[in-house]
Structures are given as structure tokens and as C-alpha cells.
mmCIF file with all atom_site columns, C-alpha atoms in Angstrom:
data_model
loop_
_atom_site.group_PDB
_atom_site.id
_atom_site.type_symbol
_atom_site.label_atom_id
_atom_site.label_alt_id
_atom_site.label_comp_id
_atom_site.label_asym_id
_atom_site.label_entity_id
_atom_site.label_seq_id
_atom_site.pdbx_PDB_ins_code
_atom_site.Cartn_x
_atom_site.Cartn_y
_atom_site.Cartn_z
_atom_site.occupancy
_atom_site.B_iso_or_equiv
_atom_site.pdbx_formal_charge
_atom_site.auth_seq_id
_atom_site.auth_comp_id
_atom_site.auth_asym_id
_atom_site.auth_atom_id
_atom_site.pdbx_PDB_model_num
ATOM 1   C CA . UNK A 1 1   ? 88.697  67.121  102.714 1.00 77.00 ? 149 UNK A CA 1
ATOM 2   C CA . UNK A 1 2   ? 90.060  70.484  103.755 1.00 84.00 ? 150 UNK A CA 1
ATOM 3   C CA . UNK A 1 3   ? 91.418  73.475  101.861 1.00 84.00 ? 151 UNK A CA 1
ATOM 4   C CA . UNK A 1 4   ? 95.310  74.884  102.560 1.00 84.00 ? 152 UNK A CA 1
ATOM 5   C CA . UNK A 1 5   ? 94.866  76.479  105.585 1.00 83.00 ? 153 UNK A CA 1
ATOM 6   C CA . UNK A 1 6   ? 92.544  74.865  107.577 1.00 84.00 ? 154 UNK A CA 1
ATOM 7   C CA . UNK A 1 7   ? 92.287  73.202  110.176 1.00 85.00 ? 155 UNK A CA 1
ATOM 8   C CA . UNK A 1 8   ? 90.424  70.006  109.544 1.00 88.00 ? 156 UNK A CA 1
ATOM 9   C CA . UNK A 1 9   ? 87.793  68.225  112.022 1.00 86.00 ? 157 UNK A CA 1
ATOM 10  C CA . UNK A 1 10  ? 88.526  64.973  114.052 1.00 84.00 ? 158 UNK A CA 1
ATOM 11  C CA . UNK A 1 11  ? 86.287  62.661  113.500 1.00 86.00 ? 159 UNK A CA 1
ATOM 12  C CA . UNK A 1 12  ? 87.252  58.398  113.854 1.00 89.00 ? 160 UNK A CA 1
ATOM 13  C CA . UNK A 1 13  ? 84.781  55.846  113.646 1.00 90.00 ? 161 UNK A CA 1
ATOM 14  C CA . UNK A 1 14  ? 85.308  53.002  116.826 1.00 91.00 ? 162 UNK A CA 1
ATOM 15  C CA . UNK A 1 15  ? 83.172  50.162  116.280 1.00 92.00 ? 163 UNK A CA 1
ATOM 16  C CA . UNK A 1 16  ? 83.187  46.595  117.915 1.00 94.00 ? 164 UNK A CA 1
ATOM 17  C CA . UNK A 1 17  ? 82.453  47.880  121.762 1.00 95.00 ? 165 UNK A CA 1
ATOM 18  C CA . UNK A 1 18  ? 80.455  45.304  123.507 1.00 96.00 ? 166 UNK A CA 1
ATOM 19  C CA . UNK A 1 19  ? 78.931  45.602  127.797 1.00 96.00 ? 167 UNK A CA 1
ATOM 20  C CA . UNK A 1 20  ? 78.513  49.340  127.657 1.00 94.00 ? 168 UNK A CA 1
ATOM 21  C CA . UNK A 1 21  ? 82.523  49.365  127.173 1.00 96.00 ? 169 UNK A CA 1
ATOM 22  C CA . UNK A 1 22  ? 83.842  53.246  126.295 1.00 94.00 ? 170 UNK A CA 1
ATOM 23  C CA . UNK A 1 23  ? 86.887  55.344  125.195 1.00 94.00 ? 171 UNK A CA 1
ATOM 24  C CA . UNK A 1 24  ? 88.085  58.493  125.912 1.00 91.00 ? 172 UNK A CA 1
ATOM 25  C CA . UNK A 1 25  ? 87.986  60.867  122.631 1.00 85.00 ? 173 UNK A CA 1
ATOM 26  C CA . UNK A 1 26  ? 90.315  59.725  120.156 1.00 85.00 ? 174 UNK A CA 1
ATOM 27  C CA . UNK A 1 27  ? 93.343  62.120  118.678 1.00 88.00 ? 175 UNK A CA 1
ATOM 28  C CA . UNK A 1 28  ? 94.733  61.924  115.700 1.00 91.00 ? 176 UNK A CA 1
ATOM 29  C CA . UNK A 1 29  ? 98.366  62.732  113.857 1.00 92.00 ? 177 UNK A CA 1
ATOM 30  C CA . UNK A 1 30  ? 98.974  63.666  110.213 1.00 92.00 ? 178 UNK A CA 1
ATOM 31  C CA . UNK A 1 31  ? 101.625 62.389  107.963 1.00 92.00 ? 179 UNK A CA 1
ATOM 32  C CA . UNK A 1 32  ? 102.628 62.073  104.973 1.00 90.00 ? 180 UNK A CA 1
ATOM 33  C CA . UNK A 1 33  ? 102.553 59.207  102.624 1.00 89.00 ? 181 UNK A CA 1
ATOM 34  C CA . UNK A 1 34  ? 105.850 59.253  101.784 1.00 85.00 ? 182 UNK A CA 1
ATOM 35  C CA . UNK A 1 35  ? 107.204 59.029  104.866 1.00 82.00 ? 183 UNK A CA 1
ATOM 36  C CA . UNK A 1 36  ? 104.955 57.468  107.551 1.00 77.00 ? 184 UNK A CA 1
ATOM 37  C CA . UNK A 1 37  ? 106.918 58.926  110.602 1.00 78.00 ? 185 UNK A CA 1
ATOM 38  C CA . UNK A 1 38  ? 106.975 61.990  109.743 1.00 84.00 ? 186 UNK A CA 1
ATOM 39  C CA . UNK A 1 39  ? 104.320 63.597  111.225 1.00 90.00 ? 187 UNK A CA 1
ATOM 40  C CA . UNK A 1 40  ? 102.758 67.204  109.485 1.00 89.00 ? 188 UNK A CA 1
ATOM 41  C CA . UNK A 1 41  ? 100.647 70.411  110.451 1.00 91.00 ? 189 UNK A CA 1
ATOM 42  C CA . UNK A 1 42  ? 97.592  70.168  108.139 1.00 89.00 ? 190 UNK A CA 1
ATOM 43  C CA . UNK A 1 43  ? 97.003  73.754  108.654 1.00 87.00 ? 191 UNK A CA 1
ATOM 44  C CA . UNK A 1 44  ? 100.737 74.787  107.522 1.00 87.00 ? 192 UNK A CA 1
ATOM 45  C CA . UNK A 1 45  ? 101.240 72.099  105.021 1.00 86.00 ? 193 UNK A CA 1
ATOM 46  C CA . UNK A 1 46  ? 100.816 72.687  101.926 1.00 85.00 ? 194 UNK A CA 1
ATOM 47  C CA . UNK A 1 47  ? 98.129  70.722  99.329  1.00 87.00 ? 195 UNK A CA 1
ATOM 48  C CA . UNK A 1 48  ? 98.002  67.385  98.588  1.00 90.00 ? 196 UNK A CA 1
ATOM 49  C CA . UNK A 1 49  ? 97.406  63.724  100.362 1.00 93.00 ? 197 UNK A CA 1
ATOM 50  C CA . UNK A 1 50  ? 97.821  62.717  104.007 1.00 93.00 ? 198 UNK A CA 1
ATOM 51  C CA . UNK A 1 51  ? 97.839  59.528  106.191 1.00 94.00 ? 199 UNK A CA 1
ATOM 52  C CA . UNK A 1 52  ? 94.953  60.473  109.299 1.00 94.00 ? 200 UNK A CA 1
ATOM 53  C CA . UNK A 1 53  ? 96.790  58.321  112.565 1.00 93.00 ? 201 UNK A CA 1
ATOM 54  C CA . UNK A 1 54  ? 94.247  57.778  114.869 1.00 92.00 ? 202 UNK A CA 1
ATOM 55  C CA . UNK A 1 55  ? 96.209  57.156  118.349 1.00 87.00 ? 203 UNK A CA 1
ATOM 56  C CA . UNK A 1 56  ? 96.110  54.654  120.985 1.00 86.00 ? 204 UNK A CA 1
ATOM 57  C CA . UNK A 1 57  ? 92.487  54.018  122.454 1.00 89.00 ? 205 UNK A CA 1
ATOM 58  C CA . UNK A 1 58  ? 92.049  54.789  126.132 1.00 92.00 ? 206 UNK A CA 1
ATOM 59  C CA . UNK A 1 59  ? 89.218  52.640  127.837 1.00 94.00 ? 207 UNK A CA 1
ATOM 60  C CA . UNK A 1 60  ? 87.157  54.663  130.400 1.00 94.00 ? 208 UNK A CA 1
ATOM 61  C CA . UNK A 1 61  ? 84.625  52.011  131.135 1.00 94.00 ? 209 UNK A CA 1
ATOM 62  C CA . UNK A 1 62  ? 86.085  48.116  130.308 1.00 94.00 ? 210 UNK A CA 1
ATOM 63  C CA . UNK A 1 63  ? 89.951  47.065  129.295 1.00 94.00 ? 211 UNK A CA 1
ATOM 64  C CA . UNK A 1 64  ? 91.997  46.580  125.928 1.00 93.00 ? 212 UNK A CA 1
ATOM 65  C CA . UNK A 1 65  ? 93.121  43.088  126.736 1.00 94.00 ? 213 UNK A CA 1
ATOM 66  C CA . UNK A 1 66  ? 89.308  42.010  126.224 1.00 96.00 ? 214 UNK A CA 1
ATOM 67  C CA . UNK A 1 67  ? 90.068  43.328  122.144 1.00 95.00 ? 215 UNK A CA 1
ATOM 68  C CA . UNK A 1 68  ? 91.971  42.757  119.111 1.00 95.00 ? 216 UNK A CA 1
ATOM 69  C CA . UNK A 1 69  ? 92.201  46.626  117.991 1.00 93.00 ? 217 UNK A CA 1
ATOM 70  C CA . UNK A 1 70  ? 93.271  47.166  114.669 1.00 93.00 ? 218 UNK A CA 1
ATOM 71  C CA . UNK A 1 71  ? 94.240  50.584  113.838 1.00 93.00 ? 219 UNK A CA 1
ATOM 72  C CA . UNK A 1 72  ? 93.207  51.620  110.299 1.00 93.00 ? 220 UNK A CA 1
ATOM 73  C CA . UNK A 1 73  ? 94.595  54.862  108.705 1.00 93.00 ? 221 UNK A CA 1
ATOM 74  C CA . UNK A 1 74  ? 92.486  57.652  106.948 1.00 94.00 ? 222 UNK A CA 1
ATOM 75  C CA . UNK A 1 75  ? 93.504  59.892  104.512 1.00 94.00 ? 223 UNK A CA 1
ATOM 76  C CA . UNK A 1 76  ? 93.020  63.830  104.639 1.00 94.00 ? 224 UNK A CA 1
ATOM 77  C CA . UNK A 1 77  ? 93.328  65.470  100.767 1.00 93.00 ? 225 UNK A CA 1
ATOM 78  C CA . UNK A 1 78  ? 94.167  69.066  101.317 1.00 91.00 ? 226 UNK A CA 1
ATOM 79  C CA . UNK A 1 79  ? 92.632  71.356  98.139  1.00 89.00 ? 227 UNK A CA 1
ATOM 80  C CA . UNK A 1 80  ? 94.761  73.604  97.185  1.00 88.00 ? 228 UNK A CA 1
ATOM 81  C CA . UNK A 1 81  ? 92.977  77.422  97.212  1.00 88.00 ? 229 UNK A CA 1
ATOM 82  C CA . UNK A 1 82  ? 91.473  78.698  94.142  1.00 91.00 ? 230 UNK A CA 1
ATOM 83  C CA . UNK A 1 83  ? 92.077  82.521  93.649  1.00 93.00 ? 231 UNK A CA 1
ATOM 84  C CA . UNK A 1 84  ? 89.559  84.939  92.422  1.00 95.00 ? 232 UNK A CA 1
ATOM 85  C CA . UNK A 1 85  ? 91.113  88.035  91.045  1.00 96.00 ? 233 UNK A CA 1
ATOM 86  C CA . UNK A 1 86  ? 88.884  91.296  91.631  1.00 97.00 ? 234 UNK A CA 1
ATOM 87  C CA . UNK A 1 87  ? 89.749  94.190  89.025  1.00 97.00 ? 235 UNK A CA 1
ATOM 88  C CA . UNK A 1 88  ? 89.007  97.676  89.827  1.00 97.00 ? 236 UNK A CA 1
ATOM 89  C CA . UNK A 1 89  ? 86.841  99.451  86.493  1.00 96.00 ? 237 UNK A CA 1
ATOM 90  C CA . UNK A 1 90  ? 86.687  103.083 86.177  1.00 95.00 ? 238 UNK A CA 1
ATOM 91  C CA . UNK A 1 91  ? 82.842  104.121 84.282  1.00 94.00 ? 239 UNK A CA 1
ATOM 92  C CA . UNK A 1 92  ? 85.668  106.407 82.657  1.00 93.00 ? 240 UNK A CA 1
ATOM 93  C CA . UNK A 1 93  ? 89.481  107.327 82.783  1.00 95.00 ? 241 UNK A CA 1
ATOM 94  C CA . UNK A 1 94  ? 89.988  110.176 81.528  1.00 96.00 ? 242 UNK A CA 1
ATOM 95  C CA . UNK A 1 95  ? 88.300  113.914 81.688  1.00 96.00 ? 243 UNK A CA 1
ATOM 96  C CA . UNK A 1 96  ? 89.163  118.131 81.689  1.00 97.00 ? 244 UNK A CA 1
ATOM 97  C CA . UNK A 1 97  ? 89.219  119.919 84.543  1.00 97.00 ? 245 UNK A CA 1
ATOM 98  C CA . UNK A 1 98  ? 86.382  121.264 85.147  1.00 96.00 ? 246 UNK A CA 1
ATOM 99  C CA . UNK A 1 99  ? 83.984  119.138 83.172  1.00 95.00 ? 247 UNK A CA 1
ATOM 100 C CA . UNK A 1 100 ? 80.816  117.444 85.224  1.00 91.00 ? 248 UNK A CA 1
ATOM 101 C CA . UNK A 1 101 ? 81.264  113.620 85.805  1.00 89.00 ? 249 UNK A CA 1
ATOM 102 C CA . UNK A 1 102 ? 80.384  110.914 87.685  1.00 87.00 ? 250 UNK A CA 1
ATOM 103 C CA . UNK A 1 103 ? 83.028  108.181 88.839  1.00 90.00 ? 251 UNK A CA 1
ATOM 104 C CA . UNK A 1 104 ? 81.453  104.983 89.821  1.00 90.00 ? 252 UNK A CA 1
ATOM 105 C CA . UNK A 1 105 ? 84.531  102.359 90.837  1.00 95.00 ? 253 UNK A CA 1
ATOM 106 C CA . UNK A 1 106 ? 83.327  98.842  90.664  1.00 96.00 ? 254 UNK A CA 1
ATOM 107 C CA . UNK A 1 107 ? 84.729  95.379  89.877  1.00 96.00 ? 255 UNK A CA 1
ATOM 108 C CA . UNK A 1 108 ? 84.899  92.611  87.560  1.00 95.00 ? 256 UNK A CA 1
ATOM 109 C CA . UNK A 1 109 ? 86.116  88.875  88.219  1.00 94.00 ? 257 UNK A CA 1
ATOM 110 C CA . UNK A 1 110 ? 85.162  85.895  86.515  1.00 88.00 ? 258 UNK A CA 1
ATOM 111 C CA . UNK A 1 111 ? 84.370  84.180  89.740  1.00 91.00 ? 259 UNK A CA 1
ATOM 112 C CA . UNK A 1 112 ? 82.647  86.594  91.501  1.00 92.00 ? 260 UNK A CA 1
ATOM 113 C CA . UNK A 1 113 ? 79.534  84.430  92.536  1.00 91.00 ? 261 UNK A CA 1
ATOM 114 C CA . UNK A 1 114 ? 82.203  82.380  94.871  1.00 91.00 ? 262 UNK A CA 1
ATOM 115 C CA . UNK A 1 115 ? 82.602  85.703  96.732  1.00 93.00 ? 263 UNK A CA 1
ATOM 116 C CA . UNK A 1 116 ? 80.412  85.958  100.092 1.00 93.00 ? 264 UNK A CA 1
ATOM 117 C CA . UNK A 1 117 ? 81.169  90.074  100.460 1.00 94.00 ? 265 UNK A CA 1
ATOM 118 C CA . UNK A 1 118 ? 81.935  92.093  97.144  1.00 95.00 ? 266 UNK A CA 1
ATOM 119 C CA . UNK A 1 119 ? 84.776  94.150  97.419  1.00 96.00 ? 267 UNK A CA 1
ATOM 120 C CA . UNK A 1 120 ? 84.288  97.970  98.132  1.00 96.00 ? 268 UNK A CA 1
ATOM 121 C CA . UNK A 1 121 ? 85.629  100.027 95.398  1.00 96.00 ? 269 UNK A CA 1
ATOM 122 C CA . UNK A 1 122 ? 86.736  103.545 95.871  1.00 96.00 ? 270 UNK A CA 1
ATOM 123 C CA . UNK A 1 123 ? 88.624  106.147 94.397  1.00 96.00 ? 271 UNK A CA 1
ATOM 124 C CA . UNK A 1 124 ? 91.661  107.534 96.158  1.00 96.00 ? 272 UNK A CA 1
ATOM 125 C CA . UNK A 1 125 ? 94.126  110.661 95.305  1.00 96.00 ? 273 UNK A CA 1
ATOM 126 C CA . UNK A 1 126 ? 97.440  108.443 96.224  1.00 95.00 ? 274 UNK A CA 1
ATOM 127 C CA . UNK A 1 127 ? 98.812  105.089 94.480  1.00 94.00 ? 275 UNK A CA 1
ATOM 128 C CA . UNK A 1 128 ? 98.989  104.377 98.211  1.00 95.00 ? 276 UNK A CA 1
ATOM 129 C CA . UNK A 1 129 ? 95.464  104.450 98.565  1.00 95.00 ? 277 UNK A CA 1
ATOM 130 C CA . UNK A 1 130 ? 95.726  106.326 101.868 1.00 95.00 ? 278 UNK A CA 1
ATOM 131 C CA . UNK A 1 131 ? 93.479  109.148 101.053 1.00 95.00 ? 279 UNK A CA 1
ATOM 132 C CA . UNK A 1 132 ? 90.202  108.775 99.450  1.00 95.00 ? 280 UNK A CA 1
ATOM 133 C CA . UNK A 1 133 ? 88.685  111.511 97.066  1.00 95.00 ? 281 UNK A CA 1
ATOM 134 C CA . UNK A 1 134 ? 85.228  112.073 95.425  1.00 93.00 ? 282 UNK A CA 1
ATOM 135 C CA . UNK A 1 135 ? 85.851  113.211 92.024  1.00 94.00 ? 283 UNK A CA 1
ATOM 136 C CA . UNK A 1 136 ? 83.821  115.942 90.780  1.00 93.00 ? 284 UNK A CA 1
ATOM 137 C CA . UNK A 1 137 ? 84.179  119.136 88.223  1.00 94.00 ? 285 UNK A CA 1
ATOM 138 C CA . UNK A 1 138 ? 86.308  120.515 90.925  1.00 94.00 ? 286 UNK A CA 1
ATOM 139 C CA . UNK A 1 139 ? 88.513  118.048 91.552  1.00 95.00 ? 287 UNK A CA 1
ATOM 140 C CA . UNK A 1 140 ? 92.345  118.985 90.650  1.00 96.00 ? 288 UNK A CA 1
ATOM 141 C CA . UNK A 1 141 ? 94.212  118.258 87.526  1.00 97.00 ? 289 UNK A CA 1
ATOM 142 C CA . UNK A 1 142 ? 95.811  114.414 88.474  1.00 97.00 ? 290 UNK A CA 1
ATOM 143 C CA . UNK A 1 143 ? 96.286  110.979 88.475  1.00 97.00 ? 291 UNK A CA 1
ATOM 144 C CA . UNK A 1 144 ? 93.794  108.765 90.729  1.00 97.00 ? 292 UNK A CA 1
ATOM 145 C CA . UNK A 1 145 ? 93.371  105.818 91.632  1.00 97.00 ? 293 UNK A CA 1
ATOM 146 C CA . UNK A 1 146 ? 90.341  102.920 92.194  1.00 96.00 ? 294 UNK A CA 1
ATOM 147 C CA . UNK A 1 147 ? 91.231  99.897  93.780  1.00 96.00 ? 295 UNK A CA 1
ATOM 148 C CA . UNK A 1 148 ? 88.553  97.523  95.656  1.00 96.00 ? 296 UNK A CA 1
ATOM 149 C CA . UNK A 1 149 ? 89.054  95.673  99.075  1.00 95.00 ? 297 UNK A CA 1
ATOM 150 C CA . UNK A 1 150 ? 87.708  93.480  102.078 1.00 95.00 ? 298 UNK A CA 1
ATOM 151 C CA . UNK A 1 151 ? 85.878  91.016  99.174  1.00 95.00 ? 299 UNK A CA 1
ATOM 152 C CA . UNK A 1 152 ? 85.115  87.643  101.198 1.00 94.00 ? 300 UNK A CA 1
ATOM 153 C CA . UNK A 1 153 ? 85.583  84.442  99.113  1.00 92.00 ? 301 UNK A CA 1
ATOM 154 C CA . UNK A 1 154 ? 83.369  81.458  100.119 1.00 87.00 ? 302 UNK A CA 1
ATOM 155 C CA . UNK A 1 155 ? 85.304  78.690  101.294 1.00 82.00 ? 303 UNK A CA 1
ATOM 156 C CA . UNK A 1 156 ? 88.710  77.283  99.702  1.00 83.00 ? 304 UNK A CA 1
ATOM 157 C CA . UNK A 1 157 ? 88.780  80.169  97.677  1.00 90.00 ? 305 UNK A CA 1
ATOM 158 C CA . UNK A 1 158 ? 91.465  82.799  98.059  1.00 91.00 ? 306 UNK A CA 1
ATOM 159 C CA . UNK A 1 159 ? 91.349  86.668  96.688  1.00 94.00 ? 307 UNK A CA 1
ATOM 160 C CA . UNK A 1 160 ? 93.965  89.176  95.729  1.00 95.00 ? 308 UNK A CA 1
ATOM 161 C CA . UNK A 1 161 ? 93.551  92.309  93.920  1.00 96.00 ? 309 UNK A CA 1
ATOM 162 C CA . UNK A 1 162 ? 94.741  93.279  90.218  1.00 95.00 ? 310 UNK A CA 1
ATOM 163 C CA . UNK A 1 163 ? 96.475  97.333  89.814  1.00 94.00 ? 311 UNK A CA 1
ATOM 164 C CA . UNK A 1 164 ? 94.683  99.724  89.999  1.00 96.00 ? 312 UNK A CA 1
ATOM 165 C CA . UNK A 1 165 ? 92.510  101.529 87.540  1.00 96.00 ? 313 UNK A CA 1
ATOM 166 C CA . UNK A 1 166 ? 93.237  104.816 87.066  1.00 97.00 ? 314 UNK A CA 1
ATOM 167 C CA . UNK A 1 167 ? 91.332  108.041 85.923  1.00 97.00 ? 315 UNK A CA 1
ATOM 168 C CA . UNK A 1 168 ? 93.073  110.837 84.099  1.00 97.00 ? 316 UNK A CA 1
ATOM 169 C CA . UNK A 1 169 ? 92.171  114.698 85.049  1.00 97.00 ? 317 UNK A CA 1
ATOM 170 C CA . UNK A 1 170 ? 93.729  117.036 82.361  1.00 97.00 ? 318 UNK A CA 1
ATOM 171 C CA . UNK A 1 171 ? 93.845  120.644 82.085  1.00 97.00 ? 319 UNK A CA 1
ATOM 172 C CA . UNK A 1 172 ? 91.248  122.372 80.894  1.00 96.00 ? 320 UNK A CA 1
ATOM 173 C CA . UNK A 1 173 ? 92.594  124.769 77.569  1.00 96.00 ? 321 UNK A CA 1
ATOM 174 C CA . UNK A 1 174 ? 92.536  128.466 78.100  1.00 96.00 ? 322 UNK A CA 1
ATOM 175 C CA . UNK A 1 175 ? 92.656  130.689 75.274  1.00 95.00 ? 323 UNK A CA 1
ATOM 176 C CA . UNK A 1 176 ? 93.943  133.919 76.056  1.00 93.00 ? 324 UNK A CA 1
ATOM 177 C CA . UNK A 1 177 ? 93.265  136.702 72.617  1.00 93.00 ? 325 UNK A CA 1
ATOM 178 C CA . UNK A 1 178 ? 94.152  140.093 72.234  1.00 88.00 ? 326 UNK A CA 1
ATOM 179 C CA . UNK A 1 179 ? 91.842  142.465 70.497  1.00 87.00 ? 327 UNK A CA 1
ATOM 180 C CA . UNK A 1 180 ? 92.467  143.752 67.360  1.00 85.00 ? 328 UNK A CA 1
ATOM 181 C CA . UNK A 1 181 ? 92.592  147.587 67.372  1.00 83.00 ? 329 UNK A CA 1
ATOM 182 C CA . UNK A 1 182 ? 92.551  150.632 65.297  1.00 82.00 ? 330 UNK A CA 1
ATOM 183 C CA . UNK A 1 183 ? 93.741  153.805 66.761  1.00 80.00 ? 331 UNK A CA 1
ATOM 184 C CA . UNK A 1 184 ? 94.711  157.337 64.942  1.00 76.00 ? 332 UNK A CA 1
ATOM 185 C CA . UNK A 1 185 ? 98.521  158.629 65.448  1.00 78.00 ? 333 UNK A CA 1
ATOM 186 C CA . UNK A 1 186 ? 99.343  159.177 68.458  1.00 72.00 ? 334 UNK A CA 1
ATOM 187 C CA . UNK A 1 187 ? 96.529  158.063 70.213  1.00 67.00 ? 335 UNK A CA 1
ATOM 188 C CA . UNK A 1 188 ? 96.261  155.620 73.132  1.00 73.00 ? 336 UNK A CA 1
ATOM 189 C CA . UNK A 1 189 ? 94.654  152.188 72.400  1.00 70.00 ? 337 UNK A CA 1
ATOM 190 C CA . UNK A 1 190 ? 92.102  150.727 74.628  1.00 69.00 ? 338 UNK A CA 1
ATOM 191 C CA . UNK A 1 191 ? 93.556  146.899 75.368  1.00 68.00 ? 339 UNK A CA 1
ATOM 192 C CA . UNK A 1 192 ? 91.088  144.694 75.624  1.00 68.00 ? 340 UNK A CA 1
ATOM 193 C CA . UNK A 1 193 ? 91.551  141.068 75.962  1.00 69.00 ? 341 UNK A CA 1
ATOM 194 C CA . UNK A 1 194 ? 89.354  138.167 75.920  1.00 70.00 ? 342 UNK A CA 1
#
């Protein structure tokens, strides 16, 4: 068995050799059952079932006359890939200008034990994800944007990555009051504002 993509191992069993008689390394061709001559790239193709052709045996030590060969077919099942789908989290999305917090992008996926790397998760100031940004009480008012990368899935698994998870940085309110006064006539008030 092999997964889509791979390239799978040669391996063909020769047994009946009698006086020390060898062959070179056998080769094999794929094709499909459907159509016996036509021959396939396991590592393009996609999955499913596949004749294994072993070719024509080449005697190094003895000669093929001194045989009956019979060539016997394998088959090579290719597994189609099973995706694991990594979703960037946010600890929270939304929070005012100016306000203390802590950001901690991480992950979820139901398959995550097939992985071999978890993904790195970070937070970035472009849907592009081209600049990185560590949020803090300072950061500007904005939209930004966690999304996780370079997970490794064990093998015949496959990953891609869901949108991104975003956290919300709105202004902060700022109240702006006028002090009420009392003055005489014709006197100058003192403005004060808070």
C-alpha cells in the first residue's frame, strides 16, 4: 500500500532458482485494471487499485531456457490522503485600545495527534500575513489576524489551514466635559475642561 503521492517500493518475490542460478534486480510497471496496457505513474495517479508488472527476468549467473517462468501480477492500492484541518483560536477577539491583554494564537483540529510538528500560530497586522505583530495595550486600533503554519502530518495524511481568526482592537471612549461656571456681569470665565 501507498498513499497519493508516493512513490511506492519495489519489491518481487523470485522463487524456484536452482545451481546458484541469479537475476539481475527486477523492475516493475503499473497499470490499471481496467485497461492492462495502459501503463500509470503511481506517484501522479490518483487513489485507487493497480496491477504491479514485474518485467522480464535477466539471468546473470545460469539461462531462461532451463525454466518455465510464470509471471504473476501484484496489486498496489493507493490510499487516498486524509486531511487534517488546523483552525487558528484567538484566547480573545475583541478589546479597547489601550486595555492590558495577552493574545495567545493556538490551534484546534480533531486529528491533531496524526500531526508530527504542530503548527506555529501567530498573530499578524495584514490578512496577508506578511507582517507579524505582538499585540499589547499599545497596539493600534485594527483588525488582526492569527493563522498557524508548517504543521507536519504523519504519513498519508494531508493538512490545510481554515481562515483566519481574527481579534478586534476598538477605540477607546474619550469623554471630553466642559465645566460648569458661574461668573458676575461682565466678568471673564475661567474655562476649564476635563
Amino acid at each position: 500500500n501507498t498513499f497519493v503521492g508516493e512513490t511506492p517500493a519495489v519489491n518481487v518475490n523470485v522463487s524456484g532458482l536452482v545451481n546458484g542460478n541469479t537475476i539481475a534486480p527486477e523492475t516493475v510497471t503499473y497499470q490499471t485494471l481496467s485497461n492492462p496496457v495502459s501503463t500509470i505513474d503511481p506517484v501522479t495517479a490518483g487513489s485507487g487499485n493497480y496491477n504491479i508488472v514485474p518485467s522480464s527476468i535477466s539471468f546473470t549467473n545460469g539461462i531462461a531456457s532451463n525454466y518455465s517462468i510464470i509471471y504473476q501480477n501484484g496489486l498496489l492500492t493507493i490510499n487516498p490522503l486524509t486531511n487534517i484541518l488546523i483552525t487558528p483560536t484567538l484566547n480573545k477577539t475583541s478589546s479597547t485600545y489601550g486595555d492590558l491583554i495577552s493574545i495567545s494564537p493556538s490551534f484546534t483540529s480533531s486529528l491533531a495527534s496524526k500531526l508530527t510538528q504542530d503548527p506555529v500560530c501567530s498573530t499578524y497586522a495584514d490578512p496577508a500575513h506578511l507582517h507579524p505583530v505582538t499585540i499589547s495595550a499599545s497596539t493600534p486600533v485594527g483588525s488582526y489576524f492569527a493563522f498557524c503554519k508548517d504543521a507536519i502530518p504523519s504519513r498519508g495524511y494531508s493538512v490545510s489551514y481554515a481562515s483566519d481568526a481574527i481579534l478586534t482592537i476598538t477605540p477607546r471612549p474619550l469623554l471630553v466635559t466642559a465645566q460648569d461656571q458661574s461668573i458676575f456681569v461682565d466678568g471673564t470665565p475661567v474655562v476649564s475642561v476635563t
